[in-house]
Coordinates of C-alpha atoms in Angstrom, one line a residue:
Chain L
M21 CA -33.7 13.6 -11.0
H22 CA -34.5 17.0 -12.3
D23 CA -32.9 18.7 -9.3
L24 CA -29.7 16.6 -9.8
E25 CA -29.5 17.7 -13.5
V26 CA -29.6 21.3 -12.4
L27 CA -27.1 20.7 -9.6
S28 CA -24.7 18.9 -11.9
W29 CA -24.3 22.1 -13.9
D30 CA -23.5 24.1 -10.8
L31 CA -20.9 21.5 -9.8
R32 CA -19.4 21.5 -13.2
Q33 CA -18.9 25.2 -12.8
H34 CA -17.4 24.7 -9.3
T35 CA -15.0 22.1 -10.8
L36 CA -14.0 24.6 -13.5
D37 CA -13.5 27.3 -10.8
I38 CA -11.2 25.0 -8.8
I39 CA -9.2 24.1 -11.9
M40 CA -8.8 27.8 -13.0
A41 CA -7.9 28.9 -9.5
G42 CA -5.3 26.1 -9.0
G43 CA -3.8 26.6 -12.5
G44 CA -4.4 23.0 -13.6
G45 CA -6.4 19.8 -13.4
H46 CA -7.9 17.0 -15.4
I47 CA -10.9 18.7 -16.8
G48 CA -11.9 16.1 -19.5
G49 CA -12.2 13.2 -17.1
D50 CA -13.7 15.5 -14.4
M51 CA -16.6 16.2 -16.7
S52 CA -17.2 12.6 -17.7
L53 CA -17.0 11.5 -14.1
M54 CA -19.4 14.2 -12.7
N55 CA -22.7 12.5 -13.0
A56 CA -21.6 9.0 -11.8
L57 CA -20.1 10.6 -8.7
L58 CA -22.9 13.0 -8.1
V59 CA -25.6 10.3 -8.3
L60 CA -23.6 8.1 -6.0
Y61 CA -23.2 10.7 -3.3
E62 CA -26.6 12.2 -3.6
N63 CA -28.7 9.0 -3.8
H64 CA -26.8 5.9 -2.8
L65 CA -23.6 6.3 -0.8
N66 CA -24.4 6.1 2.9
V67 CA -21.9 8.5 4.4
T68 CA -22.1 12.0 5.7
P69 CA -19.6 14.4 7.4
T70 CA -20.8 13.1 10.8
T71 CA -20.4 9.4 9.9
V72 CA -17.0 9.4 8.3
N73 CA -15.7 7.2 11.1
D74 CA -18.8 5.0 11.5
P75 CA -17.8 1.4 10.9
D76 CA -21.1 0.8 9.1
R77 CA -20.7 3.6 6.6
D78 CA -20.5 2.9 2.9
R79 CA -17.0 3.2 1.4
F80 CA -16.0 5.0 -1.8
V81 CA -12.5 5.1 -3.3
L82 CA -11.8 7.3 -6.3
S83 CA -9.5 5.1 -8.3
K84 CA -9.1 7.5 -11.2
G85 CA -7.7 9.9 -8.7
H86 CA -6.7 12.5 -11.2
S87 CA -10.3 13.5 -11.4
M88 CA -9.9 15.1 -8.0
E89 CA -11.4 18.5 -8.9
T90 CA -14.9 16.9 -9.5
Y91 CA -14.5 15.0 -6.2
Y92 CA -13.7 18.3 -4.4
A93 CA -16.8 19.9 -5.9
I94 CA -18.9 17.1 -4.6
L95 CA -17.3 16.7 -1.2
C96 CA -17.8 20.5 -0.8
H97 CA -21.4 20.2 -1.8
R98 CA -22.0 17.4 0.6
G99 CA -20.5 19.3 3.5
F100 CA -17.2 17.4 3.9
L101 CA -15.1 20.4 2.8
D102 CA -15.5 24.1 2.3
L103 CA -15.7 25.2 -1.4
S104 CA -14.2 28.7 -0.9
D105 CA -11.3 27.2 1.0
V106 CA -10.7 24.5 -1.6
T107 CA -10.9 26.9 -4.4
A108 CA -8.6 29.4 -2.8
R109 CA -5.9 26.8 -1.9
F110 CA -6.1 24.1 -4.5
S111 CA -2.6 23.1 -5.6
K112 CA -1.1 26.0 -3.7
F113 CA 2.1 25.7 -1.7
G114 CA 1.6 23.6 1.4
S115 CA -2.1 23.2 0.6
P116 CA -4.0 20.0 1.8
Y117 CA -6.0 20.2 -1.4
I118 CA -3.6 18.4 -3.7
G119 CA -4.4 17.0 -7.2
H120 CA -5.3 13.5 -6.0
P121 CA -7.3 12.0 -3.1
N122 CA -5.7 12.2 0.3
N123 CA -7.2 10.5 3.3
K124 CA -6.1 13.3 5.7
L125 CA -9.1 15.1 4.4
P126 CA -12.5 14.2 5.9
G127 CA -14.6 11.9 3.8
I128 CA -11.7 10.5 1.8
E129 CA -11.0 6.8 2.6
M130 CA -7.8 6.1 0.8
N131 CA -5.0 7.9 -1.1
S132 CA -4.8 7.2 -4.8
G133 CA -3.2 8.8 -7.8
S134 CA -1.4 5.8 -9.2
L135 CA -3.9 3.9 -11.3
G136 CA -5.1 0.3 -10.7
H137 CA -5.2 0.6 -6.9
G138 CA -8.9 1.4 -6.2
L139 CA -10.5 -1.8 -7.2
P140 CA -8.1 -4.2 -5.2
V141 CA -8.3 -1.9 -2.2
C142 CA -12.1 -2.0 -2.4
V143 CA -12.1 -5.8 -2.7
G144 CA -10.3 -5.8 0.7
M145 CA -12.9 -3.4 2.1
A146 CA -15.8 -5.4 0.7
L147 CA -14.3 -8.7 2.1
A148 CA -13.9 -7.1 5.5
G149 CA -17.6 -6.2 5.4
K150 CA -18.6 -9.7 4.4
R151 CA -16.4 -11.4 7.0
S152 CA -17.7 -9.0 9.7
G153 CA -21.3 -9.5 8.8
K154 CA -21.8 -5.8 8.0
S155 CA -24.2 -4.5 5.5
Y156 CA -22.2 -1.6 4.2
R157 CA -21.5 -1.3 0.5
V158 CA -18.2 -0.4 -1.3
Y159 CA -17.8 1.6 -4.4
T160 CA -15.0 2.6 -6.7
I161 CA -14.8 4.5 -9.9
M162 CA -12.1 3.7 -12.4
G163 CA -11.1 5.3 -15.7
D164 CA -11.2 3.2 -18.8
G165 CA -7.6 3.8 -19.7
E166 CA -6.8 2.6 -16.2
L167 CA -8.1 -0.8 -17.1
A168 CA -4.7 -1.6 -18.8
E169 CA -3.2 -1.9 -15.3
G170 CA -2.9 -5.6 -14.5
S171 CA -3.7 -5.0 -10.9
V172 CA -7.3 -4.1 -11.9
W173 CA -7.8 -7.6 -13.2
E174 CA -6.1 -9.2 -10.1
G175 CA -8.8 -7.3 -8.1
A176 CA -11.6 -8.2 -10.5
M177 CA -10.6 -11.9 -10.2
A178 CA -10.6 -11.8 -6.4
A179 CA -14.0 -10.0 -6.3
G180 CA -15.5 -12.6 -8.5
H181 CA -13.9 -15.4 -6.5
Y182 CA -15.2 -14.1 -3.2
Q183 CA -18.6 -13.3 -4.7
L184 CA -18.5 -9.8 -3.4
D185 CA -22.1 -8.5 -4.1
N186 CA -21.5 -5.6 -1.7
L187 CA -19.0 -4.2 -4.2
C188 CA -19.9 -2.0 -7.1
A189 CA -17.2 -0.7 -9.5
V190 CA -17.9 2.0 -12.1
V191 CA -15.9 2.4 -15.3
D192 CA -16.0 5.9 -16.6
R193 CA -16.0 4.7 -20.2
N194 CA -15.2 8.0 -22.0
K195 CA -13.1 6.1 -24.5
L196 CA -10.2 8.6 -24.4
Q197 CA -6.9 8.7 -22.6
I198 CA -4.0 11.0 -22.8
S199 CA -2.5 9.6 -26.0
G200 CA -5.7 9.1 -27.9
T201 CA -8.7 6.7 -28.0
T202 CA -8.6 3.8 -25.6
E203 CA -9.1 1.4 -28.5
E204 CA -6.0 2.8 -30.3
V205 CA -3.8 2.9 -27.2
M206 CA -4.9 -0.5 -25.7
S207 CA -8.2 -1.9 -26.6
H208 CA -10.7 -3.0 -23.9
E209 CA -13.6 -4.3 -25.9
P210 CA -15.6 -6.4 -25.4
L211 CA -15.4 -4.8 -22.0
G212 CA -18.6 -6.1 -20.6
E213 CA -17.7 -9.7 -21.6
R214 CA -14.4 -9.3 -20.0
F215 CA -15.9 -8.5 -16.6
A216 CA -18.6 -11.1 -17.0
A217 CA -15.9 -13.7 -17.6
F218 CA -14.4 -12.7 -14.3
G219 CA -17.7 -13.5 -12.5
W220 CA -19.2 -10.0 -12.5
N221 CA -22.7 -8.7 -13.0
V222 CA -22.4 -6.1 -15.8
I223 CA -24.7 -3.1 -16.3
A224 CA -24.0 -0.7 -19.2
V225 CA -25.6 2.7 -19.2
N226 CA -25.3 6.1 -20.8
G227 CA -23.2 7.7 -18.1
D228 CA -24.1 11.2 -19.1
S229 CA -27.7 10.3 -18.0
I230 CA -28.4 10.8 -14.4
A231 CA -31.5 8.7 -14.5
E232 CA -29.7 5.8 -16.1
L233 CA -26.9 5.9 -13.6
D234 CA -29.4 6.1 -10.7
R235 CA -31.2 2.9 -12.0
A236 CA -27.9 1.2 -12.4
Y237 CA -26.8 1.8 -8.8
T238 CA -30.1 0.5 -7.6
Q239 CA -29.8 -2.6 -9.8
A240 CA -26.3 -3.2 -8.5
K241 CA -27.7 -3.5 -4.9
E242 CA -30.1 -6.1 -6.1
A243 CA -27.5 -8.4 -7.6
K244 CA -26.7 -11.4 -5.4
G245 CA -23.5 -13.5 -5.3
K246 CA -21.6 -11.3 -7.8
P247 CA -19.9 -7.9 -7.7
T248 CA -21.4 -5.4 -10.2
V249 CA -19.6 -3.3 -12.7
I250 CA -21.4 -0.3 -14.2
I251 CA -19.9 0.5 -17.5
S252 CA -20.7 4.2 -17.6
N253 CA -20.5 5.2 -21.3
T254 CA -19.7 8.9 -21.1
T255 CA -18.5 11.9 -23.1
K256 CA -15.0 13.1 -22.1
G257 CA -15.3 16.9 -21.5
Y258 CA -19.1 16.6 -21.2
G259 CA -21.0 19.9 -21.0
S260 CA -19.0 22.0 -23.4
P261 CA -18.7 21.2 -27.1
L262 CA -15.3 22.9 -26.9
M263 CA -13.9 20.0 -24.9
E264 CA -16.1 17.1 -25.7
N265 CA -14.5 14.0 -27.1
K266 CA -11.1 15.6 -27.6
A267 CA -8.1 13.8 -26.1
G268 CA -6.2 17.1 -25.8
W269 CA -8.6 18.2 -23.1
H270 CA -7.4 15.4 -20.7
H271 CA -5.5 18.0 -18.7
H272 CA -5.6 21.1 -20.8
L273 CA -5.9 24.4 -18.8
P274 CA -8.4 26.6 -20.6
T275 CA -7.2 29.9 -21.9
A276 CA -9.2 33.0 -20.9
E277 CA -11.3 32.8 -24.0
E278 CA -11.9 29.0 -23.6
H279 CA -12.7 29.5 -20.0
E280 CA -15.4 32.0 -20.9
Q281 CA -16.8 29.7 -23.6
I282 CA -17.0 26.8 -21.2
R283 CA -18.6 28.9 -18.5
R284 CA -21.3 30.0 -21.1
D285 CA -21.8 26.4 -22.1
F286 CA -22.3 25.3 -18.5
A287 CA -24.7 28.2 -17.9
A288 CA -26.7 27.2 -21.0
G289 CA -26.7 23.6 -19.8
K290 CA -28.1 24.6 -16.5
E291 CA -30.8 26.7 -18.2
R292 CA -31.8 23.8 -20.4
A293 CA -32.0 21.5 -17.3
E294 CA -34.1 24.1 -15.5
H295 CA -36.7 24.2 -18.3
E296 CA -36.9 20.5 -18.9
Chain M
M263 CA 20.5 -26.4 17.1
N264 CA 17.1 -24.8 16.9
K265 CA 14.7 -26.5 14.5
I266 CA 11.9 -23.9 14.4
P267 CA 12.1 -21.2 11.6
N268 CA 11.0 -17.7 12.4
R269 CA 8.1 -17.9 10.0
Q270 CA 6.6 -20.7 12.1
I271 CA 6.9 -18.6 15.2
I272 CA 5.0 -15.8 13.3
C273 CA 2.2 -18.2 12.7
E274 CA 2.1 -19.5 16.2
T275 CA 2.1 -16.0 17.7
L276 CA -0.7 -14.9 15.4
M277 CA -2.7 -18.0 16.2
A278 CA -2.3 -17.4 19.9
H279 CA -3.9 -14.0 19.5
A280 CA -6.4 -14.7 16.7
E281 CA -8.5 -16.8 19.0
T282 CA -9.6 -13.7 21.0
D283 CA -8.8 -11.0 18.5
K284 CA -11.1 -11.5 15.5
D285 CA -9.6 -8.5 13.7
I286 CA -6.4 -10.3 13.0
F287 CA -6.4 -11.3 9.3
V288 CA -3.7 -13.2 7.5
L289 CA -3.3 -13.0 3.7
C290 CA -1.2 -15.2 1.4
S291 CA -0.4 -15.3 -2.3
D292 CA -0.4 -19.0 -2.7
S293 CA 2.3 -18.9 -0.1
R294 CA 0.6 -20.3 3.0
G295 CA 2.9 -23.4 2.9
S296 CA 6.2 -21.6 2.5
A297 CA 5.1 -19.0 5.1
S298 CA 4.2 -21.8 7.6
L299 CA 0.7 -20.4 7.7
V300 CA -1.3 -23.5 6.9
P301 CA -2.3 -24.1 10.6
F302 CA -3.6 -20.5 10.7
A303 CA -5.6 -21.0 7.5
E304 CA -7.1 -24.2 8.8
K305 CA -8.0 -23.0 12.3
F306 CA -9.2 -19.5 11.3
P307 CA -10.6 -19.7 7.8
D308 CA -12.7 -16.6 8.4
Q309 CA -9.6 -14.7 9.3
F310 CA -7.5 -16.0 6.4
V311 CA -7.6 -14.6 2.8
E312 CA -6.0 -16.4 -0.2
V313 CA -5.4 -14.1 -3.1
G314 CA -3.6 -16.5 -5.4
I315 CA -0.3 -15.6 -7.1
A316 CA -1.0 -11.9 -7.2
E317 CA 1.2 -9.9 -5.0
Q318 CA -0.1 -6.5 -6.0
N319 CA -3.6 -7.7 -5.1
L320 CA -2.3 -9.2 -1.8
V321 CA -1.0 -5.8 -0.6
S322 CA -4.0 -3.7 -1.8
L323 CA -6.5 -6.2 -0.4
A324 CA -4.6 -6.1 2.9
A325 CA -4.8 -2.3 2.9
G326 CA -8.5 -2.4 2.2
L327 CA -9.1 -4.8 5.1
A328 CA -7.0 -2.6 7.3
A329 CA -8.9 0.5 6.3
C330 CA -12.0 -1.3 7.7
G331 CA -10.4 -2.0 11.0
K332 CA -8.6 -5.3 10.4
K333 CA -5.0 -6.0 11.5
A334 CA -3.7 -7.3 8.2
F335 CA -0.7 -9.5 8.0
A336 CA 0.2 -10.1 4.3
A337 CA 2.8 -12.9 3.8
S338 CA 4.6 -13.6 0.6
P339 CA 8.2 -14.4 -0.4
A340 CA 10.3 -11.2 0.3
C341 CA 11.6 -11.2 -3.2
F342 CA 8.2 -10.7 -4.7
L343 CA 6.6 -8.7 -1.9
S344 CA 9.3 -6.1 -1.9
T345 CA 9.4 -5.6 -5.7
R346 CA 6.3 -6.8 -7.4
S347 CA 4.0 -5.0 -5.0
Y348 CA 6.3 -2.1 -4.2
E349 CA 3.9 0.5 -5.4
Q350 CA 1.1 -1.0 -3.4
A351 CA 3.3 -0.9 -0.3
K352 CA 4.1 2.7 -1.1
V353 CA 0.6 4.0 -1.9
D354 CA -1.8 1.7 -0.2
C355 CA 0.2 1.0 3.0
A356 CA 2.8 3.7 3.6
Y357 CA 1.0 6.7 2.0
S358 CA -2.5 5.8 3.1
N359 CA -1.1 4.8 6.6
T360 CA -2.9 1.5 6.8
N361 CA -2.4 -1.1 9.5
V362 CA -0.7 -3.6 7.2
K363 CA 2.2 -5.7 8.3
L364 CA 4.1 -7.0 5.2
I365 CA 5.7 -10.3 6.1
G366 CA 8.6 -11.0 3.7
I367 CA 9.3 -14.7 4.0
S368 CA 12.4 -16.6 2.7
G369 CA 14.2 -13.3 2.6
G370 CA 17.8 -12.6 1.5
V371 CA 19.3 -15.6 -0.1
S372 CA 17.1 -18.2 1.6
Y373 CA 16.3 -19.5 -1.9
G374 CA 20.0 -19.5 -2.7
A375 CA 20.0 -22.0 -5.5
L376 CA 16.9 -20.5 -7.3
G377 CA 18.6 -17.5 -8.8
M378 CA 18.4 -13.7 -8.5
S379 CA 14.6 -13.7 -9.2
H380 CA 14.2 -15.4 -5.8
H381 CA 16.6 -13.3 -3.8
S382 CA 15.6 -10.3 -1.9
A383 CA 18.8 -8.4 -1.5
Q384 CA 17.2 -5.0 -2.1
D385 CA 14.2 -5.1 0.2
I386 CA 15.8 -3.2 3.1
A387 CA 16.7 -0.3 0.8
A388 CA 13.4 -0.4 -1.0
M389 CA 11.1 -0.5 2.0
S390 CA 13.2 1.9 4.1
A391 CA 13.0 4.5 1.4
L392 CA 9.2 4.7 1.8
P393 CA 8.1 7.4 4.3
N394 CA 6.0 5.9 7.1
M395 CA 7.2 2.3 6.4
R396 CA 9.1 0.6 9.2
V397 CA 11.6 -2.3 8.5
Y398 CA 12.4 -5.1 10.9
L399 CA 14.7 -8.1 10.6
P400 CA 14.5 -10.2 13.7
S401 CA 17.5 -12.3 14.5
D402 CA 15.9 -15.4 16.1
R403 CA 12.6 -17.0 17.0
H404 CA 12.4 -15.5 20.5
Q405 CA 12.9 -12.0 19.2
T406 CA 10.5 -12.7 16.3
K407 CA 7.8 -13.6 18.8
R408 CA 8.3 -10.4 20.8
L409 CA 8.4 -8.3 17.6
I410 CA 5.1 -9.7 16.3
E411 CA 3.5 -9.2 19.7
A412 CA 4.6 -5.6 19.7
L413 CA 3.4 -5.1 16.1
L414 CA 0.0 -6.4 17.1
E415 CA -0.3 -3.5 19.4
D416 CA 0.2 -0.7 16.9
E417 CA -1.7 0.4 13.9
K418 CA 1.0 1.5 11.5
P419 CA 2.5 -0.2 8.4
A420 CA 5.7 -2.2 8.7
Y421 CA 7.8 -4.6 6.7
I422 CA 9.2 -7.7 8.4
R423 CA 11.8 -9.9 6.8
V424 CA 12.5 -13.4 8.0
G425 CA 14.6 -16.2 6.4
R426 CA 13.4 -19.6 5.3
N427 CA 15.5 -21.8 7.5
P428 CA 15.7 -22.2 11.3
V429 CA 18.5 -20.0 12.8
E430 CA 20.5 -20.5 15.9
D431 CA 19.0 -19.0 19.0
I432 CA 20.4 -15.7 20.2
Y433 CA 18.0 -15.4 23.1
S434 CA 16.0 -17.8 25.2
E435 CA 12.4 -18.0 26.2
S436 CA 13.2 -16.5 29.6
D437 CA 15.9 -14.1 28.5
C438 CA 14.9 -12.1 25.4
P439 CA 15.4 -8.4 26.2
F440 CA 13.2 -6.5 23.8
E441 CA 12.3 -2.9 23.5
M442 CA 10.4 -1.7 20.4
D443 CA 12.6 0.2 18.0
K444 CA 15.6 -0.1 20.3
A445 CA 18.6 -2.2 19.3
T446 CA 19.5 -5.0 21.7
W447 CA 23.0 -4.8 23.1
L448 CA 24.4 -8.3 23.0
Q449 CA 27.8 -7.5 24.5
G450 CA 30.3 -4.8 25.2
R451 CA 27.9 -2.0 26.3
G452 CA 29.7 0.5 28.4
K453 CA 33.2 -0.8 27.6
T454 CA 35.8 0.7 25.3
V455 CA 36.3 -1.7 22.4
K456 CA 38.3 -2.0 19.2
A457 CA 35.4 -2.9 17.0
A458 CA 31.6 -2.3 17.2
L459 CA 29.7 -5.0 15.3
I460 CA 26.2 -4.0 14.2
A461 CA 24.1 -6.7 12.5
C462 CA 20.5 -7.5 11.7
G463 CA 18.5 -10.7 10.9
E464 CA 20.5 -13.8 10.2
M465 CA 23.8 -12.0 10.4
V466 CA 23.5 -11.4 14.1
H467 CA 24.6 -14.9 15.0
P468 CA 27.8 -14.8 12.9
A469 CA 28.5 -11.3 14.3
L470 CA 28.4 -12.8 17.8
E471 CA 30.7 -15.6 16.7
A472 CA 33.1 -13.1 15.3
A473 CA 33.2 -11.3 18.6
E474 CA 34.2 -14.5 20.3
I475 CA 37.0 -15.2 17.8
L476 CA 38.2 -11.6 18.2
E477 CA 38.1 -11.9 22.0
Q478 CA 40.4 -15.0 21.8
A479 CA 42.7 -12.9 19.6
G480 CA 42.8 -10.2 22.3
I481 CA 40.5 -7.8 20.4
A482 CA 37.5 -6.5 22.3
A483 CA 34.3 -6.1 20.3
S484 CA 30.8 -5.0 21.1
V485 CA 27.8 -6.4 19.3
L486 CA 24.4 -4.8 18.5
D487 CA 21.4 -6.6 17.3
M488 CA 19.8 -3.9 15.1
Y489 CA 16.6 -5.8 14.3
C490 CA 14.9 -2.4 13.9
V491 CA 16.6 -1.2 10.7
K492 CA 14.0 1.6 10.3
P493 CA 13.6 3.5 12.5
L494 CA 17.3 2.9 13.1
D495 CA 18.3 3.1 16.7
S496 CA 20.7 6.0 16.1
E497 CA 21.4 6.5 19.8
A498 CA 22.7 2.9 20.1
V499 CA 24.8 3.4 16.9
I500 CA 26.3 6.5 18.3
E501 CA 27.0 5.0 21.7
A502 CA 28.6 1.9 20.1
A503 CA 30.7 4.0 17.7
K504 CA 31.9 6.4 20.3
A505 CA 33.2 3.5 22.4
S506 CA 35.0 1.9 19.5
D507 CA 37.8 2.4 17.0
I508 CA 35.9 1.1 14.1
V509 CA 32.3 0.1 13.2
V510 CA 31.5 -3.0 11.2
T511 CA 28.0 -3.7 9.9
V512 CA 26.9 -7.1 8.7
E513 CA 23.7 -7.7 6.6
E514 CA 22.2 -10.2 4.2
H515 CA 21.5 -7.4 1.6
S516 CA 23.0 -5.5 -1.3
P517 CA 25.8 -3.1 -0.4
Y518 CA 23.5 -0.2 -1.2
G519 CA 20.8 1.4 0.9
G520 CA 20.8 -1.2 3.7
L521 CA 21.9 -1.4 7.3
G522 CA 25.5 -0.4 6.5
A523 CA 24.5 2.6 4.5
M524 CA 22.2 3.8 7.3
V525 CA 24.7 3.2 10.1
A526 CA 27.4 5.0 8.0
Q527 CA 25.2 8.0 7.7
V528 CA 24.7 8.2 11.4
V529 CA 28.4 7.6 12.3
G530 CA 29.6 10.0 9.7
E531 CA 27.4 12.8 11.0
H532 CA 27.8 12.3 14.7
C533 CA 31.0 10.5 15.5
P534 CA 33.2 9.8 12.5
R535 CA 34.9 6.4 12.6
K536 CA 36.0 4.0 9.9
V537 CA 32.9 2.1 8.9
K538 CA 33.2 -1.2 7.1
C539 CA 30.0 -2.6 5.6
L540 CA 29.9 -6.3 5.1
S541 CA 27.1 -7.5 2.8
L542 CA 26.2 -9.5 -0.3
P543 CA 27.9 -8.2 -3.5
D544 CA 26.3 -5.9 -6.0
A545 CA 25.9 -8.8 -8.3
P546 CA 23.8 -11.9 -8.7
V547 CA 24.9 -14.1 -5.9
I548 CA 26.6 -17.5 -6.3
T549 CA 24.5 -20.6 -6.3
G550 CA 24.2 -22.5 -3.1
T551 CA 22.5 -22.9 0.3
S552 CA 22.4 -19.9 2.6
P553 CA 25.4 -21.2 4.6
E554 CA 27.4 -21.8 1.5
V555 CA 26.6 -18.4 0.1
F556 CA 27.4 -16.7 3.4
A557 CA 30.7 -18.6 3.6
H558 CA 31.6 -17.6 0.0
Y559 CA 31.2 -13.9 0.8
G560 CA 32.7 -14.0 4.2
L561 CA 29.5 -13.5 6.1
T562 CA 30.6 -15.9 8.8
G563 CA 32.1 -15.5 12.3
E564 CA 35.5 -16.3 10.8
G565 CA 35.0 -14.0 7.8
I566 CA 33.9 -11.1 9.9
A567 CA 36.7 -11.5 12.4
A568 CA 39.2 -11.7 9.6
V569 CA 38.1 -8.4 8.2
V570 CA 38.2 -6.7 11.6
E571 CA 41.7 -8.0 12.3
E572 CA 42.9 -6.9 8.9
I573 CA 41.5 -3.3 9.4
L574 CA 43.0 -3.1 12.9
K575 CA 46.5 -4.3 11.9

């Protein structure tokens, strides 16, 4: 886990580099997403650049598609894409590296961007696996603001109904959305009870903790007869006090001074991780 | 009179292939009865998925299945499928380019007496506006069978609209010329005519009737079955228009964004002629059965012929 802690700080920096080069991004949610996505790709998701078309590969759909910059950083680290190319061309005219997932890029299963699509699509993927007798697993990560979309609950209902224990959904519960706190905008609590009522196995963790996330993904694999939701309680903008828990950093582009401060904070984070 | 609705033919065609092709999946949103898909659900339970009354979920699930190699046929009333789940059709099917065939049943004013909520008079416009989405309105059961068989062979998304009730045969078991994405010439090809009638879906039969009436009145007409509204067979439209004084389109749809609008675009660009677009009105339609509604708005052989005669006066 120690190596992943260190790596996470490098990838936060890569994410920041991509955002700064492209002139925009969703930095707050990128930072709260980082650890859940990193642990998934490093320790649990069974797919590599050479198995992107293998019928038995695990599937992942980034439902909170606006956190694409973090996804780019991880896809690059895992060898699906080239970091220098992504950084140079992100959001540029005619670039394939747009601000949301696009399945023309290797390793990306489905297009997203509009919220509330990832879970229902993954229900279909998980059902296909069950009906075909395959053992692959299906993962999606949603934002918490996204849970206001009715389609999320249509998918949740079907996943419970079909007892899809090969499906694991993560909620990046950073408790902030563009207009303010989720509980002010549209409350979700008691979130765990809501999913449980739909027939889900519920695991709540500190989503800023790599170790806790890793355990949660392992526990999700052990659940039988139920899909699992990991409620990943995170800090929006995690890694730099400048951004943390501030709704305004949903998609704020750092100024030069802010950029420098965030870079220093990430470097300090990495140094702490290296010495832990 | 044929007693078999097109939706039943879809079920029979899928069942004929599902025995050997285990990748065929049918999804319904509590609509297996109205889609005539009960026999499929009973015979192939492992290839059938019920999602309940949840059209958004229906389409996203179908896309997920398709992304894992399944041939997903998602059937739901056209009124709901083309509006309630429009964004799922846009993002999960068209944009992600998944092998999902959206089957809009009871299309147009099939549910004539149930009110505007149950009418799909916008589905051609809505679905055609999505890049990568194809739109088909087969005219009879024989063409429906050929179309579904062709769609089983490709891996791209499509929207297919059929009506609720049996419709008169245009073709026969042994004589059903069909080429994918090519309109079928029903009469008048290669001849100089006064009117070119271009219709789709349930309006093909009245267009043929109109041509007969016009012939008796000494007015030659050609008739095109444009089951492939998108991609529109532009070559056939141009050929028909060039050989005719006027072009008349007939569709069970709103006046905007449907077959008429698309044909007028092609004719206006390539071979300007007067184009008359016959359709449902831009208003909630009058209450009644499909035939009553069609008669009210002149979407009958007599009504179409009368319009042509009036224009050519």
